[in-house]
């Protein structure tokens, strides 16, 4: 189920102090089921030993064009030709320059020249070297040729200085590799998926709000999975404590009205809407502009008005595949079925609110017009992956009958 399982990854390591971080990446890729062939430049060997990568990947590490393993599979050109993705991390100014010039003076550059696989380059170097017009021009050349070149991060460098030149963390590199592989040949490549997540906050006064217990975990995991399957993803999120997934466009919102505006804007060009957010049904009619003060022994009555039904308002959009959620405390299936119809959804995902809120695991039932498919209780990440695979399957079945969007009609 992992999108990296069985993928052939070439990991090119250059001579930068950040090479130590890539040992973790080699391990993570291998644990995800990828076959990882590490190629080290001469300079890289000054920073990390080949034995480290060999132990972590369980495969011979390649350091020299002229002394390749003798299994007949690995040749200096065939390695690149077999790859699903080539990753260069850390990429030094020198290797970036050699790649931009189209040189093939060592095994890594030769492999890049011989491959047609997507190329991910993660530069890491002294900030002055990174900012230099020569390096920037080389990066622009590589991007123009289709390489995905990551922006290094800002922070404390190995030398006592702060600047832009740090290698992203291994988990972030892993996410970028998954995203690139998905964009290249995932089932959702070329599709735009909008995911909403978290709960909305409806202001009572400048310091208080009406909210709910949604953590956003499920929505964030769905967004990451849609990205891994190749989609361009817009994640519209209420406030959460989570770190947004990499390579996903995040729109932060606070209230139901903000969420409605963001969903309408993003869905103008979308193929799939996954409405996972816990949108508040009501908001204070007139939020106070000043902090509300206690009045003697009196309580407080707040007048509430109904919020719009964000997904329900899109019921007329027959060009958009819509998935809703129903977290219920009773009559789970009956309530979910009625929402499926009322809101004009293609699928609804039902769960027991009490059994899942604040829990690491979740059990789901997915309903369409006729069927109910049960997904067993499992971690929210695994549940999200299974759910998204099911959404993709149903989306593909629905596609042939899809009505052209207003945009497509206008384009004709
Ligand atoms: N939803 C929405 N806009 C709202 C409320 C809910 O788009 N104002 C979406 C949710 O994101 C979810 C689905 O509608 O995908 C069902 O949400 P839920 O809160 O369970 O349903 P309600 O419309 O609030 O119905 P009820 O009050 O009967 O529970």
PDB file of N, CA and C in Angstrom, residues 293-357:
ATOM      1  N   UNK A 293     -17.923  41.106  29.696  1.00  0.00           N
ATOM      2  CA  UNK A 293     -17.661  41.119  31.143  1.00  0.00           C
ATOM      3  C   UNK A 293     -18.798  40.444  31.899  1.00  0.00           C
ATOM      4  N   UNK A 294     -18.465  39.863  33.042  1.00  0.00           N
ATOM      5  CA  UNK A 294     -19.511  39.282  33.893  1.00  0.00           C
ATOM      6  C   UNK A 294     -20.426  40.398  34.399  1.00  0.00           C
ATOM      7  N   UNK A 295     -21.742  40.099  34.496  1.00  0.00           N
ATOM      8  CA  UNK A 295     -22.701  41.065  35.024  1.00  0.00           C
ATOM      9  C   UNK A 295     -23.244  40.520  36.338  1.00  0.00           C
ATOM     10  N   UNK A 296     -22.787  41.042  37.445  1.00  0.00           N
ATOM     11  CA  UNK A 296     -23.251  40.602  38.770  1.00  0.00           C
ATOM     12  C   UNK A 296     -23.370  39.072  38.820  1.00  0.00           C
ATOM     13  N   UNK A 297     -24.532  38.536  39.189  1.00  0.00           N
ATOM     14  CA  UNK A 297     -24.699  37.083  39.294  1.00  0.00           C
ATOM     15  C   UNK A 297     -25.355  36.491  38.062  1.00  0.00           C
ATOM     16  N   UNK A 298     -25.490  37.283  37.022  1.00  0.00           N
ATOM     17  CA  UNK A 298     -26.260  36.819  35.875  1.00  0.00           C
ATOM     18  C   UNK A 298     -25.476  35.885  34.970  1.00  0.00           C
ATOM     19  N   UNK A 299     -26.193  34.997  34.317  1.00  0.00           N
ATOM     20  CA  UNK A 299     -25.574  34.147  33.289  1.00  0.00           C
ATOM     21  C   UNK A 299     -25.456  34.922  31.992  1.00  0.00           C
ATOM     22  N   UNK A 300     -25.223  34.186  30.920  1.00  0.00           N
ATOM     23  CA  UNK A 300     -25.062  34.859  29.631  1.00  0.00           C
ATOM     24  C   UNK A 300     -25.816  34.073  28.567  1.00  0.00           C
ATOM     25  N   UNK A 301     -26.577  34.763  27.784  1.00  0.00           N
ATOM     26  CA  UNK A 301     -27.261  34.108  26.665  1.00  0.00           C
ATOM     27  C   UNK A 301     -26.643  34.627  25.378  1.00  0.00           C
ATOM     28  N   UNK A 302     -26.233  33.698  24.520  1.00  0.00           N
ATOM     29  CA  UNK A 302     -25.665  34.113  23.229  1.00  0.00           C
ATOM     30  C   UNK A 302     -26.618  33.671  22.131  1.00  0.00           C
ATOM     31  N   UNK A 303     -27.027  34.609  21.348  1.00  0.00           N
ATOM     32  CA  UNK A 303     -27.921  34.288  20.216  1.00  0.00           C
ATOM     33  C   UNK A 303     -27.083  33.692  19.083  1.00  0.00           C
ATOM     34  N   UNK A 304     -27.494  32.521  18.580  1.00  0.00           N
ATOM     35  CA  UNK A 304     -26.744  31.887  17.484  1.00  0.00           C
ATOM     36  C   UNK A 304     -27.556  31.907  16.197  1.00  0.00           C
ATOM     37  N   UNK A 305     -26.863  32.022  15.082  1.00  0.00           N
ATOM     38  CA  UNK A 305     -27.536  31.880  13.780  1.00  0.00           C
ATOM     39  C   UNK A 305     -26.889  30.713  13.039  1.00  0.00           C
ATOM     40  N   UNK A 306     -27.611  30.168  12.076  1.00  0.00           N
ATOM     41  CA  UNK A 306     -27.085  28.995  11.374  1.00  0.00           C
ATOM     42  C   UNK A 306     -26.025  29.383  10.346  1.00  0.00           C
ATOM     43  N   UNK A 307     -24.981  28.575  10.258  1.00  0.00           N
ATOM     44  CA  UNK A 307     -23.978  28.760   9.206  1.00  0.00           C
ATOM     45  C   UNK A 307     -24.463  28.125   7.916  1.00  0.00           C
ATOM     46  N   UNK A 308     -23.924  28.574   6.785  1.00  0.00           N
ATOM     47  CA  UNK A 308     -24.292  27.900   5.534  1.00  0.00           C
ATOM     48  C   UNK A 308     -23.748  26.475   5.525  1.00  0.00           C
ATOM     49  N   UNK A 309     -24.396  25.616   4.759  1.00  0.00           N
ATOM     50  CA  UNK A 309     -23.909  24.240   4.586  1.00  0.00           C
ATOM     51  C   UNK A 309     -22.912  24.285   3.426  1.00  0.00           C
ATOM     52  N   UNK A 310     -21.626  24.225   3.745  1.00  0.00           N
ATOM     53  CA  UNK A 310     -20.587  24.495   2.745  1.00  0.00           C
ATOM     54  C   UNK A 310     -20.660  23.482   1.597  1.00  0.00           C
ATOM     55  N   UNK A 311     -20.714  22.205   1.934  1.00  0.00           N
ATOM     56  CA  UNK A 311     -20.732  21.199   0.860  1.00  0.00           C
ATOM     57  C   UNK A 311     -22.132  21.111   0.244  1.00  0.00           C
ATOM     58  N   UNK A 312     -23.163  21.319   1.066  1.00  0.00           N
ATOM     59  CA  UNK A 312     -24.539  21.271   0.561  1.00  0.00           C
ATOM     60  C   UNK A 312     -24.771  22.322  -0.519  1.00  0.00           C
ATOM     61  N   UNK A 313     -24.125  23.468  -0.389  1.00  0.00           N
ATOM     62  CA  UNK A 313     -24.285  24.523  -1.398  1.00  0.00           C
ATOM     63  C   UNK A 313     -23.702  24.131  -2.757  1.00  0.00           C
ATOM     64  N   UNK A 314     -22.862  23.085  -2.761  1.00  0.00           N
ATOM     65  CA  UNK A 314     -22.254  22.657  -4.030  1.00  0.00           C
ATOM     66  C   UNK A 314     -22.999  21.463  -4.629  1.00  0.00           C
ATOM     67  N   UNK A 315     -24.212  21.195  -4.111  1.00  0.00           N
ATOM     68  CA  UNK A 315     -24.977  20.019  -4.564  1.00  0.00           C
ATOM     69  C   UNK A 315     -25.198  20.051  -6.079  1.00  0.00           C
ATOM     70  N   UNK A 316     -25.283  21.247  -6.667  1.00  0.00           N
ATOM     71  CA  UNK A 316     -25.539  21.351  -8.123  1.00  0.00           C
ATOM     72  C   UNK A 316     -24.300  21.057  -8.967  1.00  0.00           C
ATOM     73  N   UNK A 317     -23.129  20.938  -8.315  1.00  0.00           N
ATOM     74  CA  UNK A 317     -21.884  20.760  -9.091  1.00  0.00           C
ATOM     75  C   UNK A 317     -21.723  19.301  -9.528  1.00  0.00           C
ATOM     76  N   UNK A 318     -22.255  18.998 -10.700  1.00  0.00           N
ATOM     77  CA  UNK A 318     -22.182  17.616 -11.190  1.00  0.00           C
ATOM     78  C   UNK A 318     -20.836  17.296 -11.823  1.00  0.00           C
ATOM     79  N   UNK A 319     -19.973  18.303 -11.881  1.00  0.00           N
ATOM     80  CA  UNK A 319     -18.633  18.084 -12.453  1.00  0.00           C
ATOM     81  C   UNK A 319     -17.603  17.833 -11.354  1.00  0.00           C
ATOM     82  N   UNK A 320     -18.062  17.812 -10.093  1.00  0.00           N
ATOM     83  CA  UNK A 320     -17.145  17.686  -8.952  1.00  0.00           C
ATOM     84  C   UNK A 320     -17.518  16.437  -8.157  1.00  0.00           C
ATOM     85  N   UNK A 321     -16.510  15.565  -7.885  1.00  0.00           N
ATOM     86  CA  UNK A 321     -16.779  14.360  -7.094  1.00  0.00           C
ATOM     87  C   UNK A 321     -16.684  14.749  -5.621  1.00  0.00           C
ATOM     88  N   UNK A 322     -17.776  14.575  -4.884  1.00  0.00           N
ATOM     89  CA  UNK A 322     -17.845  15.108  -3.518  1.00  0.00           C
ATOM     90  C   UNK A 322     -17.963  14.002  -2.468  1.00  0.00           C
ATOM     91  N   UNK A 323     -17.094  14.107  -1.485  1.00  0.00           N
ATOM     92  CA  UNK A 323     -17.089  13.134  -0.389  1.00  0.00           C
ATOM     93  C   UNK A 323     -17.326  13.882   0.915  1.00  0.00           C
ATOM     94  N   UNK A 324     -18.319  13.453   1.676  1.00  0.00           N
ATOM     95  CA  UNK A 324     -18.592  14.086   2.967  1.00  0.00           C
ATOM     96  C   UNK A 324     -18.318  13.118   4.107  1.00  0.00           C
ATOM     97  N   UNK A 325     -18.406  13.623   5.317  1.00  0.00           N
ATOM     98  CA  UNK A 325     -18.185  12.820   6.518  1.00  0.00           C
ATOM     99  C   UNK A 325     -19.380  12.982   7.440  1.00  0.00           C
ATOM    100  N   UNK A 326     -19.652  11.946   8.208  1.00  0.00           N
ATOM    101  CA  UNK A 326     -20.705  12.054   9.212  1.00  0.00           C
ATOM    102  C   UNK A 326     -20.195  11.409  10.493  1.00  0.00           C
ATOM    103  N   UNK A 327     -19.903  12.235  11.476  1.00  0.00           N
ATOM    104  CA  UNK A 327     -19.511  11.715  12.797  1.00  0.00           C
ATOM    105  C   UNK A 327     -20.760  11.788  13.658  1.00  0.00           C
ATOM    106  N   UNK A 328     -21.277  10.628  14.024  1.00  0.00           N
ATOM    107  CA  UNK A 328     -22.571  10.589  14.706  1.00  0.00           C
ATOM    108  C   UNK A 328     -22.429   9.963  16.091  1.00  0.00           C
ATOM    109  N   UNK A 329     -23.368  10.303  16.968  1.00  0.00           N
ATOM    110  CA  UNK A 329     -23.377   9.658  18.273  1.00  0.00           C
ATOM    111  C   UNK A 329     -24.487   8.595  18.351  1.00  0.00           C
ATOM    112  N   UNK A 330     -25.430   8.608  17.398  1.00  0.00           N
ATOM    113  CA  UNK A 330     -26.437   7.521  17.320  1.00  0.00           C
ATOM    114  C   UNK A 330     -26.979   7.413  15.885  1.00  0.00           C
ATOM    115  N   UNK A 331     -27.641   6.295  15.607  1.00  0.00           N
ATOM    116  CA  UNK A 331     -28.230   6.018  14.280  1.00  0.00           C
ATOM    117  C   UNK A 331     -27.246   6.345  13.165  1.00  0.00           C
ATOM    118  N   UNK A 332     -26.051   5.798  13.300  1.00  0.00           N
ATOM    119  CA  UNK A 332     -24.939   6.143  12.400  1.00  0.00           C
ATOM    120  C   UNK A 332     -25.320   6.036  10.914  1.00  0.00           C
ATOM    121  N   UNK A 333     -25.750   4.849  10.499  1.00  0.00           N
ATOM    122  CA  UNK A 333     -25.963   4.629   9.066  1.00  0.00           C
ATOM    123  C   UNK A 333     -27.162   5.414   8.540  1.00  0.00           C
ATOM    124  N   UNK A 334     -28.241   5.472   9.321  1.00  0.00           N
ATOM    125  CA  UNK A 334     -29.437   6.199   8.863  1.00  0.00           C
ATOM    126  C   UNK A 334     -29.114   7.688   8.714  1.00  0.00           C
ATOM    127  N   UNK A 335     -28.427   8.254   9.701  1.00  0.00           N
ATOM    128  CA  UNK A 335     -28.079   9.681   9.629  1.00  0.00           C
ATOM    129  C   UNK A 335     -27.143   9.953   8.453  1.00  0.00           C
ATOM    130  N   UNK A 336     -26.158   9.054   8.282  1.00  0.00           N
ATOM    131  CA  UNK A 336     -25.189   9.266   7.208  1.00  0.00           C
ATOM    132  C   UNK A 336     -25.888   9.194   5.848  1.00  0.00           C
ATOM    133  N   UNK A 337     -26.774   8.217   5.677  1.00  0.00           N
ATOM    134  CA  UNK A 337     -27.480   8.077   4.399  1.00  0.00           C
ATOM    135  C   UNK A 337     -28.312   9.319   4.089  1.00  0.00           C
ATOM    136  N   UNK A 338     -28.949   9.852   5.109  1.00  0.00           N
ATOM    137  CA  UNK A 338     -29.785  11.029   4.853  1.00  0.00           C
ATOM    138  C   UNK A 338     -28.904  12.232   4.460  1.00  0.00           C
ATOM    139  N   UNK A 339     -27.721  12.345   5.050  1.00  0.00           N
ATOM    140  CA  UNK A 339     -26.809  13.453   4.667  1.00  0.00           C
ATOM    141  C   UNK A 339     -26.269  13.268   3.257  1.00  0.00           C
ATOM    142  N   UNK A 340     -26.008  12.006   2.896  1.00  0.00           N
ATOM    143  CA  UNK A 340     -25.514  11.696   1.547  1.00  0.00           C
ATOM    144  C   UNK A 340     -26.477  12.266   0.511  1.00  0.00           C
ATOM    145  N   UNK A 341     -27.765  12.034   0.740  1.00  0.00           N
ATOM    146  CA  UNK A 341     -28.768  12.499  -0.225  1.00  0.00           C
ATOM    147  C   UNK A 341     -28.982  14.000  -0.135  1.00  0.00           C
ATOM    148  N   UNK A 342     -29.173  14.481   1.111  1.00  0.00           N
ATOM    149  CA  UNK A 342     -29.495  15.901   1.317  1.00  0.00           C
ATOM    150  C   UNK A 342     -28.420  16.813   0.745  1.00  0.00           C
ATOM    151  N   UNK A 343     -27.155  16.379   0.852  1.00  0.00           N
ATOM    152  CA  UNK A 343     -26.045  17.255   0.457  1.00  0.00           C
ATOM    153  C   UNK A 343     -25.543  16.957  -0.962  1.00  0.00           C
ATOM    154  N   UNK A 344     -26.186  16.014  -1.645  1.00  0.00           N
ATOM    155  CA  UNK A 344     -25.779  15.714  -3.025  1.00  0.00           C
ATOM    156  C   UNK A 344     -24.367  15.168  -3.119  1.00  0.00           C
ATOM    157  N   UNK A 345     -24.007  14.269  -2.176  1.00  0.00           N
ATOM    158  CA  UNK A 345     -22.641  13.724  -2.163  1.00  0.00           C
ATOM    159  C   UNK A 345     -22.564  12.442  -2.992  1.00  0.00           C
ATOM    160  N   UNK A 346     -21.345  12.107  -3.419  1.00  0.00           N
ATOM    161  CA  UNK A 346     -21.141  10.836  -4.107  1.00  0.00           C
ATOM    162  C   UNK A 346     -20.818   9.723  -3.101  1.00  0.00           C
ATOM    163  N   UNK A 347     -20.106  10.088  -2.046  1.00  0.00           N
ATOM    164  CA  UNK A 347     -19.774   9.136  -0.978  1.00  0.00           C
ATOM    165  C   UNK A 347     -19.897   9.853   0.350  1.00  0.00           C
ATOM    166  N   UNK A 348     -20.247   9.108   1.389  1.00  0.00           N
ATOM    167  CA  UNK A 348     -20.158   9.675   2.743  1.00  0.00           C
ATOM    168  C   UNK A 348     -19.440   8.671   3.639  1.00  0.00           C
ATOM    169  N   UNK A 349     -18.608   9.202   4.507  1.00  0.00           N
ATOM    170  CA  UNK A 349     -17.781   8.369   5.375  1.00  0.00           C
ATOM    171  C   UNK A 349     -18.309   8.549   6.792  1.00  0.00           C
ATOM    172  N   UNK A 350     -18.846   7.462   7.350  1.00  0.00           N
ATOM    173  CA  UNK A 350     -19.484   7.569   8.653  1.00  0.00           C
ATOM    174  C   UNK A 350     -18.586   6.987   9.736  1.00  0.00           C
ATOM    175  N   UNK A 351     -18.612   7.617  10.904  1.00  0.00           N
ATOM    176  CA  UNK A 351     -17.905   7.024  12.040  1.00  0.00           C
ATOM    177  C   UNK A 351     -18.589   7.415  13.344  1.00  0.00           C
ATOM    178  N   UNK A 352     -18.316   6.615  14.349  1.00  0.00           N
ATOM    179  CA  UNK A 352     -18.876   6.862  15.670  1.00  0.00           C
ATOM    180  C   UNK A 352     -18.045   7.976  16.325  1.00  0.00           C
ATOM    181  N   UNK A 353     -18.679   9.123  16.540  1.00  0.00           N
ATOM    182  CA  UNK A 353     -17.942  10.301  17.015  1.00  0.00           C
ATOM    183  C   UNK A 353     -17.258  10.022  18.354  1.00  0.00           C
ATOM    184  N   UNK A 354     -17.967   9.381  19.272  1.00  0.00           N
ATOM    185  CA  UNK A 354     -17.426   9.193  20.615  1.00  0.00           C
ATOM    186  C   UNK A 354     -16.222   8.246  20.585  1.00  0.00           C
ATOM    187  N   UNK A 355     -16.292   7.206  19.741  1.00  0.00           N
ATOM    188  CA  UNK A 355     -15.219   6.205  19.713  1.00  0.00           C
ATOM    189  C   UNK A 355     -13.973   6.707  18.982  1.00  0.00           C
ATOM    190  N   UNK A 356     -14.060   7.836  18.287  1.00  0.00           N
ATOM    191  CA  UNK A 356     -12.901   8.250  17.487  1.00  0.00           C
ATOM    192  C   UNK A 356     -12.285   9.584  17.906  1.00  0.00           C
ATOM    193  N   UNK A 357     -13.065  10.449  18.546  1.00  0.00           N
ATOM    194  CA  UNK A 357     -12.516  11.765  18.898  1.00  0.00           C
ATOM    195  C   UNK A 357     -11.354  11.622  19.880  1.00  0.00           C
TER     196      UNK A 357
END
